[in-house]
Amino acid sequence: MKKFFFIFSLFLSACSTSLSLTESQTLPFDDNILRGRLDNGLKYYILLNNQPAERVYIRLVVNAGSMHEDNDQRGVAHIVEHMAFNGTTNYPENTIIDALEQLGIKFARDINAFTDFENTVYTLNLAKNDFNKLDLAFDVLNEWMNNVTIFPKDLDAERGIVLEEWRARLSPMLRLGNKKSAVEMQGSRYVLRDPIGDVNVIKNVSASRVKDFYQKWYRPDNMSLIVVGDINASEIEKLVKTKLSKKNVQSATKLLQPDYRIPLINHWRLSTLSEKGINVPTIELSFLRDIHSTETVAEYKKEFIQQMIIRLINLRLQQWEKQQQSISSGNFYQTYLGKFSLQNMFSLQLTDTNYQEVINQLFEFIAQIHKFGFTEQEFQEEIQRLTELNEKQLVIKAGSLKLADDLIPVVANNQVSLSSQDKYQLNRQILSQLKLVDLNHAFNEIIELKAKLLLVTQPYPDKKLNFTVTNIEQAWQKIMSSSLTQYNQQESAVKGLPILDLKPATVKKEKYHSKGNITEFRLANGSSLIYHYSDKQPNQVYFKALTTGGLRSIPRDEYHLLRTAVALVDETGIGNAPQAEINQTLSHSPVVFSTLVDDYQQGFVGVGKSTDLGTILHLFRLKLQAAPISSKVWSKYNQETKQYFAQMDRETAFMRLVAKQRYPQSETIYSQNEGILQQSPQKLTALYQSKINDKTDFTYFIVGDIAENKVKVLAEKYLANLSVKKQERSLFPLKLAVPNHQIKMKGLLEPRAEVEIYLTAQNQWQPENDYLFDVLADIIQDKLRIRLREKESGIYSVNTWLSQDPKMSQLEGRISFSCAPERVEQLIKSAHNILDDIMQEGVEADVVAKKLNEKHTQVKQQFDSLLYVLDRIEQSYRLDGSPRLIYLYQQLDKIVTKQNLDRIAKKALNPQGRFEAILMK
């Protein structure tokens, strides 16, 4: 488990006392968290937070991961995690999941676990804080802590599932990552302890050796419990003491912890790697050091400075990379290797293989900062940004899910969790004391570290480098002592957004819907503005400008041209302002703004803080002024596209083949060919201008934590005066085909088969069907999981979806899973048997009741998301011209019935509408 600092945490303490600490003092633990330790050694952390209401998030952190395994147990920590769901004293086999799901808690979404190098974490997310759910949750925690049975028959049934999880992870990126880790963590236990484990161990380890691990490491004094949510903290503490106080005889034995150290190699190292399927050259320069946590103010300040340095370097890199022909992108970041090692890394993605030239350019970039430091202007701008951010964060309240997950590394590593008020005061104290010399000194400390690693990733197959580690060290020393030009402060000067000469126009309030708190405005240009106030995400606002159109409203030969134009125009910038300039201008208050184009609609979307809505609307008007594509963006696109076709992997080729068979009369995202490179950026710019910017008959949506009067003023300034341009377009809806044969492709690099079963049926679209599709897909997925995973041990997971676009006369769906190649036909047959049973026999009444209960819970949770609320509002007005469809969920009991589900199942699961696609080794 890596160590993290949460400098700008997002929850608010009621306390407002000042904090003044000396650098040698230990950081104060958040006194809002009720902490304690039972007699059996279990530590607990309980935090009241009512965002969202009624929810409770529980995390059981076991300080046992793959690093704790013996040589013959590699993978056993992960196996124990699986076995915790497959049999305990009071819940044999899978009944622990069944019991929790009866309360509306869904496996994988609300009940889950993960294993890493150092810890295993079990998660329970409760939608209701009532006694029954909490009582059962604590019973389950007690089972995990004390009563996992690990019977041989249960272990044998789970081996195949764990092996399929291993198989599903296999990829070129994973293998490359493992190679990098072997270099970066050379000489450490981490290299030998991948949490997924060793295949031979997974296949053959005995139940007794698995139980040995469980009994040795699963003991209360090696665990911590986190409970965050809308709770009575003292009542939760009583539950902890009542349910989880059982003593473990093993606790009398002292636990010997594994060696977490990664030996530092205190000199320059050079390593080159490649992996089949990886074709992008990269250079990574790392500076490594040991860390020793003291949880003091001095350490917090050091990390604070480090985060400032990271940001200032990345701002410079944004400017620098534009001047380098061989560099596509550059980043600098900090990460923790294991528990006690820190890695500061420059990572460059290249457009060619001029490695030595790029390395020298990077060294010059570093040497410039080393010699001249950051500028006073850069420093003051960052101090101002952080000061403003610190003030903003004080009034923002985080959700319980985030707080619970943030506490995991805190309790796993015995760190301090600061209260928001203490963070605020400490940040103010540091910001008032910091000097430019502090940052420059900290930067030089980094680059003067002796342990340096230069890692070159080459396109496969790799070639011998034409330089050695000695050459690299000599180049470093030479450049660091050479004469350099001082950084030009003008390059970082913030120019501000281009000025708009706009005359305000009238905005009239037409209708208010008290149900949903939705206001409709009519603008002077005839457009509509739909506004909804919500503080579900404090100080957050979303903006959309939408109109009909999209990719299915233009000629087929323009489909890929418009997709490409949108991507390249957005990457270039906003209007005539380059993207790098926009990023720098908005560095104090970053916003997201982009073009939106899908099959049947188009427009723009913006996201930011409530105080930045004016900026978002300013960007919207700038975007409509021009649509340039820069030469560098076009050159990069050309190179990447050529590489895409020249080095296409089998997964992509497979998706292209399936799409061609499924949509034979239409273009899709997979049907693009190299002919796109024959176009010019000028033609793409003209297409964007004519199809996007010259269609402005928008309906506007503003949703978030912003007052109505502010929305009205900004709409008058930016929206009501926009000239409305209309275009009449014909739609070309997608038409799905059902191939009469199985699609099969070979050539996958992994020992794996990817199986997809597609579903198609004629169906009249109705808005209510969205809920039926979701529930039916969930039922199918559960039945397939139980059959293919739990009974046949043939898969790790299965994904199922059903949907229908309102413009289409067909519903569609897909079932997908991966498995061993030799089991494909058997598992496909089993899957079809499940589908046949559902279609012919219908859905069991008790399953309908269970899924209806889960759906009620899910919908309630979804409406906690401001983005989901916006989506519901936008969809309702797009399809119905009113907010009516938003409230369909209130009729769930009438919509999600056995009769309706059986009706949809007979259509969707008809064998005539099914076909299979298989990619395998």
Coordinates of C-alpha atoms in Angstrom, one line a residue, residues 350-711:
L350 CA 8.3 10.3 -28.2
T351 CA 7.3 10.6 -31.9
D352 CA 10.5 9.0 -33.1
T353 CA 13.5 7.1 -31.8
N354 CA 16.0 9.9 -31.5
Y355 CA 16.6 8.9 -27.9
Q356 CA 20.0 10.5 -27.3
E357 CA 18.9 13.8 -28.7
V358 CA 15.8 13.8 -26.5
I359 CA 17.8 12.8 -23.5
N360 CA 20.1 15.8 -24.0
Q361 CA 17.1 18.1 -24.4
L362 CA 15.6 16.8 -21.2
F363 CA 18.9 17.3 -19.4
E364 CA 19.1 20.9 -20.6
F365 CA 15.5 21.4 -19.4
I366 CA 16.5 20.2 -15.9
A367 CA 19.8 22.0 -15.9
Q368 CA 18.0 25.3 -16.6
I369 CA 15.9 25.0 -13.5
H370 CA 19.0 23.8 -11.5
K371 CA 21.0 26.8 -12.5
F372 CA 18.4 29.6 -12.5
G373 CA 15.7 28.1 -10.3
F374 CA 12.0 28.9 -10.8
T375 CA 11.1 32.5 -11.4
E376 CA 9.6 34.8 -8.8
Q377 CA 6.6 35.2 -11.2
E378 CA 6.0 31.4 -11.3
F379 CA 6.3 31.2 -7.5
Q380 CA 3.9 34.0 -6.8
E381 CA 1.3 32.7 -9.3
E382 CA 1.4 29.3 -7.6
I383 CA 1.2 30.8 -4.1
Q384 CA -1.8 32.8 -5.2
R385 CA -3.5 29.7 -6.8
L386 CA -2.9 27.5 -3.7
T387 CA -4.2 30.3 -1.4
E388 CA -7.4 30.6 -3.4
L389 CA -7.7 26.8 -3.6
N390 CA -7.2 26.5 0.2
E391 CA -10.0 29.0 0.8
K392 CA -12.4 27.2 -1.6
Q393 CA -11.7 23.7 -0.2
L394 CA -12.7 24.8 3.3
V395 CA -16.3 25.1 2.3
I396 CA -16.5 21.9 0.3
K397 CA -17.8 18.8 1.9
A398 CA -16.7 15.4 0.5
G399 CA -18.9 12.4 0.3
S400 CA -18.6 9.5 2.7
L401 CA -17.3 7.1 0.0
K402 CA -14.2 9.3 -0.7
L403 CA -13.6 9.8 3.0
A404 CA -13.7 6.0 3.7
D405 CA -11.4 5.2 0.8
D406 CA -9.0 8.1 1.8
L407 CA -8.7 6.5 5.3
I408 CA -7.5 3.2 3.9
P409 CA -3.8 4.2 3.4
V410 CA -4.0 6.2 6.7
V411 CA -4.9 3.2 8.8
A412 CA -2.8 0.7 6.8
N413 CA 0.4 2.8 7.3
N414 CA -0.3 4.3 10.7
Q415 CA -0.5 7.8 9.3
V416 CA -2.2 10.9 10.6
S417 CA -5.5 12.1 9.1
L418 CA -5.8 15.8 9.5
S419 CA -9.1 17.5 10.0
S420 CA -10.1 19.9 7.2
Q421 CA -9.8 22.8 9.6
D422 CA -6.3 21.8 10.7
K423 CA -5.3 21.3 7.0
Y424 CA -6.6 24.7 6.2
Q425 CA -4.7 26.4 9.0
L426 CA -1.5 24.5 8.3
N427 CA -1.7 25.3 4.6
R428 CA -2.2 29.0 5.4
Q429 CA 0.8 28.8 7.7
I430 CA 3.0 27.2 5.1
L431 CA 1.9 29.5 2.3
S432 CA 2.7 32.6 4.4
Q433 CA 6.1 31.3 5.2
L434 CA 7.3 29.8 2.0
K435 CA 10.1 31.5 0.0
L436 CA 11.2 30.9 -3.6
V437 CA 14.5 29.6 -2.3
D438 CA 12.7 26.8 -0.5
L439 CA 11.4 25.4 -3.9
N440 CA 14.7 25.8 -5.7
H441 CA 16.5 24.1 -2.8
A442 CA 14.0 21.2 -2.8
F443 CA 14.3 20.8 -6.6
N444 CA 18.1 20.6 -6.4
E445 CA 17.8 18.0 -3.7
I446 CA 15.8 15.8 -6.1
I447 CA 18.2 16.0 -9.0
E448 CA 21.2 15.6 -6.8
L449 CA 20.0 12.2 -5.6
K450 CA 22.6 9.5 -6.4
A451 CA 20.2 6.8 -7.4
K452 CA 19.2 7.7 -11.0
L453 CA 17.5 5.4 -13.5
L454 CA 17.1 6.1 -17.2
L455 CA 14.6 3.7 -18.7
V456 CA 14.1 3.6 -22.5
T457 CA 11.1 1.7 -23.8
Q458 CA 11.5 0.9 -27.5
P459 CA 9.0 -0.2 -30.0
Y460 CA 9.1 -4.0 -30.4
P461 CA 11.5 -5.5 -31.3
D462 CA 14.1 -3.5 -29.5
K463 CA 17.5 -2.5 -30.9
K464 CA 20.8 -2.1 -29.3
L465 CA 21.1 1.5 -28.0
N466 CA 24.0 3.6 -29.5
F467 CA 24.9 5.0 -26.1
T468 CA 26.0 3.5 -22.7
V469 CA 25.3 4.5 -19.1
T470 CA 28.8 6.1 -19.1
N471 CA 27.8 8.3 -22.1
I472 CA 24.6 9.3 -20.2
E473 CA 26.5 10.2 -17.0
Q474 CA 29.0 12.2 -18.9
A475 CA 26.3 14.0 -20.8
W476 CA 24.5 14.8 -17.5
Q477 CA 27.7 16.2 -16.0
K478 CA 28.6 18.2 -19.1
I479 CA 25.1 19.8 -19.5
M480 CA 24.7 20.5 -15.8
S481 CA 27.9 22.6 -15.8
S482 CA 27.4 24.2 -19.2
S483 CA 26.2 27.8 -20.0
L484 CA 22.5 28.0 -20.5
T485 CA 19.9 30.7 -21.3
Q486 CA 17.7 31.8 -18.5
Y487 CA 14.1 30.8 -18.7
N488 CA 12.0 33.4 -20.5
Q489 CA 9.3 34.6 -18.0
Q490 CA 7.2 35.8 -20.9
E491 CA 6.6 32.2 -21.9
S492 CA 4.7 31.7 -18.7
A493 CA 2.9 35.0 -18.7
V494 CA -0.8 34.6 -18.4
K495 CA -2.5 36.6 -21.2
G496 CA -6.1 36.1 -20.2
L497 CA -8.9 35.0 -22.5
P498 CA -9.5 37.0 -25.7
I499 CA -12.0 39.8 -25.1
L500 CA -15.6 39.4 -26.5
D501 CA -17.6 42.4 -27.6
L502 CA -21.1 41.2 -26.7
K503 CA -24.3 43.1 -26.0
P504 CA -26.6 41.6 -23.4
A505 CA -30.0 40.4 -24.6
T506 CA -33.1 39.6 -22.6
V507 CA -33.8 36.4 -20.8
K508 CA -37.4 35.7 -19.7
K509 CA -38.5 33.2 -17.1
E510 CA -41.3 31.1 -18.7
K511 CA -42.0 28.2 -16.4
Y512 CA -41.0 26.8 -13.1
H513 CA -41.5 23.2 -12.1
S514 CA -41.5 22.9 -8.3
K515 CA -41.3 19.1 -8.7
G516 CA -37.6 18.8 -9.5
N517 CA -36.8 22.5 -9.0
I518 CA -36.5 23.1 -12.7
T519 CA -36.8 26.5 -14.4
E520 CA -37.3 27.1 -18.1
F521 CA -36.1 30.4 -19.6
R522 CA -36.8 31.8 -23.1
L523 CA -33.9 33.7 -24.6
A524 CA -34.2 36.7 -26.9
N525 CA -32.9 34.7 -29.8
G526 CA -35.7 32.1 -29.2
S527 CA -33.5 29.4 -27.6
S528 CA -34.5 27.7 -24.4
L529 CA -32.4 27.5 -21.2
I530 CA -33.2 24.8 -18.7
Y531 CA -31.8 25.5 -15.2
H532 CA -31.7 23.3 -12.1
Y533 CA -30.2 24.3 -8.8
S534 CA -28.5 21.6 -6.8
D535 CA -25.8 21.6 -4.1
K536 CA -25.3 17.8 -4.3
Q537 CA -21.8 18.8 -5.4
P538 CA -21.1 22.1 -3.7
N539 CA -19.5 24.8 -5.9
Q540 CA -19.8 22.6 -9.0
V541 CA -21.7 23.5 -12.2
Y542 CA -22.3 21.8 -15.5
F543 CA -23.2 23.4 -18.8
K544 CA -24.5 21.9 -22.1
A545 CA -25.5 23.5 -25.4
L546 CA -27.2 20.8 -27.4
T547 CA -28.9 20.6 -30.8
T548 CA -30.1 17.8 -33.1
G549 CA -27.7 16.5 -35.7
G550 CA -24.7 14.3 -35.0
L551 CA -22.8 11.8 -37.0
R552 CA -25.9 10.1 -38.4
S553 CA -27.2 13.4 -39.8
I554 CA -24.4 13.9 -42.4
P555 CA -23.4 11.9 -45.5
R556 CA -21.6 8.7 -44.9
D557 CA -18.4 9.9 -46.4
E558 CA -18.1 12.7 -43.9
Y559 CA -18.6 10.5 -40.8
H560 CA -14.9 10.0 -40.1
L561 CA -13.9 13.4 -41.3
L562 CA -16.2 15.1 -38.7
R563 CA -15.1 12.8 -35.9
T564 CA -11.5 13.6 -36.7
A565 CA -12.1 17.3 -37.1
V566 CA -13.8 17.5 -33.7
A567 CA -10.9 15.7 -32.0
L568 CA -8.2 17.8 -33.7
V569 CA -9.9 21.2 -33.3
D570 CA -10.5 20.5 -29.6
E571 CA -6.8 19.4 -29.1
T572 CA -5.6 22.6 -30.8
G573 CA -7.5 25.0 -28.5
I574 CA -10.6 27.1 -28.2
G575 CA -11.3 29.5 -31.1
N576 CA -8.0 31.1 -32.0
A577 CA -6.5 30.6 -28.5
P578 CA -4.0 27.6 -28.3
Q579 CA -4.9 25.0 -25.7
A580 CA -1.6 25.5 -23.8
E581 CA -2.5 29.2 -23.5
I582 CA -6.0 28.4 -22.3
N583 CA -4.6 25.9 -19.7
Q584 CA -2.2 28.5 -18.4
T585 CA -4.8 31.2 -18.3
L586 CA -7.2 29.0 -16.4
S587 CA -4.6 27.4 -14.1
H588 CA -6.1 29.0 -11.0
S589 CA -9.6 27.7 -11.8
P590 CA -9.3 24.8 -14.2
V591 CA -12.4 24.1 -16.3
V592 CA -13.2 21.4 -18.8
F593 CA -14.8 22.4 -22.1
S594 CA -15.1 20.4 -25.3
T595 CA -17.2 19.7 -28.3
L596 CA -19.8 17.0 -28.0
V597 CA -20.9 15.0 -31.0
D598 CA -22.6 11.6 -30.9
D599 CA -24.8 9.7 -33.3
Y600 CA -27.9 12.0 -33.1
Q601 CA -26.9 15.2 -31.3
Q602 CA -24.1 17.7 -31.1
G603 CA -23.0 20.7 -29.2
F604 CA -20.7 21.6 -26.4
V605 CA -20.2 20.7 -22.7
G606 CA -18.4 22.5 -19.9
V607 CA -17.7 21.6 -16.3
G608 CA -16.2 23.8 -13.5
K609 CA -16.6 25.5 -10.2
S610 CA -19.8 27.6 -9.8
T611 CA -17.7 30.7 -9.8
D612 CA -16.3 29.7 -13.2
L613 CA -19.6 29.5 -15.1
G614 CA -18.9 32.9 -16.8
T615 CA -15.5 31.5 -17.9
I616 CA -17.2 28.4 -19.4
L617 CA -19.7 30.5 -21.3
H618 CA -16.9 32.8 -22.5
L619 CA -15.1 29.7 -23.8
F620 CA -18.3 28.6 -25.5
R621 CA -18.5 31.9 -27.5
L622 CA -14.8 31.7 -28.3
K623 CA -15.3 28.2 -29.6
L624 CA -17.9 29.3 -32.1
Q625 CA -15.6 32.0 -33.6
A626 CA -13.0 29.7 -35.2
A627 CA -11.9 26.1 -35.6
P628 CA -8.2 25.9 -36.4
I629 CA -6.1 22.8 -36.4
S630 CA -2.4 23.5 -35.6
S631 CA 0.4 22.0 -37.6
K632 CA 1.8 20.1 -34.6
V633 CA -1.6 18.6 -33.8
W634 CA -2.0 17.6 -37.4
S635 CA 1.5 16.1 -37.7
K636 CA 1.0 14.2 -34.5
Y637 CA -2.3 12.8 -35.7
N638 CA -0.8 11.7 -39.0
Q639 CA 2.0 9.9 -37.3
E640 CA -0.3 8.2 -34.8
T641 CA -2.8 7.2 -37.5
K642 CA -0.1 5.6 -39.7
Q643 CA 1.2 3.8 -36.7
Y644 CA -2.3 2.6 -35.8
F645 CA -2.8 1.0 -39.1
A646 CA 0.8 -0.3 -39.5
Q647 CA 0.9 -1.9 -36.0
M648 CA -2.8 -2.7 -35.4
D649 CA -3.2 -5.3 -32.7
R650 CA -5.6 -8.3 -33.0
E651 CA -8.1 -6.8 -30.5
T652 CA -8.6 -3.8 -32.7
A653 CA -8.7 -5.9 -35.9
F654 CA -11.3 -8.1 -34.2
M655 CA -13.5 -5.2 -33.2
R656 CA -13.3 -3.8 -36.7
L657 CA -14.4 -7.2 -38.1
V658 CA -17.3 -7.5 -35.7
A659 CA -18.5 -3.9 -36.4
K660 CA -18.3 -4.5 -40.2
Q661 CA -20.5 -7.6 -39.8
R662 CA -22.9 -5.9 -37.3
Y663 CA -23.3 -2.6 -39.1
P664 CA -22.7 -3.5 -42.8
Q665 CA -24.5 -0.4 -44.1
S666 CA -23.1 2.2 -41.7
E667 CA -19.8 3.8 -40.7
T668 CA -18.7 3.2 -37.1
I669 CA -15.7 4.2 -35.0
Y670 CA -14.0 1.0 -36.2
S671 CA -14.5 1.5 -39.9
Q672 CA -12.0 4.3 -40.5
N673 CA -9.2 3.7 -43.1
E674 CA -6.0 5.4 -44.0
G675 CA -7.7 7.5 -46.6
I676 CA -8.3 10.0 -43.8
L677 CA -4.7 11.0 -44.2
Q678 CA -5.3 12.3 -47.7
Q679 CA -7.4 15.1 -46.2
S680 CA -6.0 18.5 -45.3
P681 CA -6.4 20.3 -42.0
Q682 CA -8.0 23.1 -43.9
K683 CA -10.8 20.8 -45.1
L684 CA -11.4 19.4 -41.6
T685 CA -11.5 23.0 -40.2
A686 CA -14.1 23.9 -42.9
L687 CA -16.1 20.8 -42.1
Y688 CA -16.1 21.6 -38.4
Q689 CA -17.2 25.1 -39.1
S690 CA -20.0 24.2 -41.4
K691 CA -21.4 21.2 -39.4
I692 CA -20.7 22.3 -35.8
N693 CA -20.2 26.0 -35.5
D694 CA -22.8 26.9 -38.2
K695 CA -25.6 25.0 -36.4
T696 CA -26.5 27.0 -33.3
D697 CA -30.2 26.3 -32.6
F698 CA -29.2 25.1 -29.1
T699 CA -31.2 24.1 -26.1
Y700 CA -29.0 25.1 -23.1
F701 CA -28.7 23.3 -19.8
I702 CA -27.2 24.7 -16.6
V703 CA -27.2 22.4 -13.6
G704 CA -25.4 22.9 -10.3
D705 CA -24.7 25.0 -7.2
I706 CA -25.3 28.5 -8.7
A707 CA -28.1 30.9 -7.9
E708 CA -30.8 31.7 -10.5
N709 CA -30.0 35.4 -10.7
K710 CA -26.4 34.7 -11.6
V711 CA -27.5 32.2 -14.2

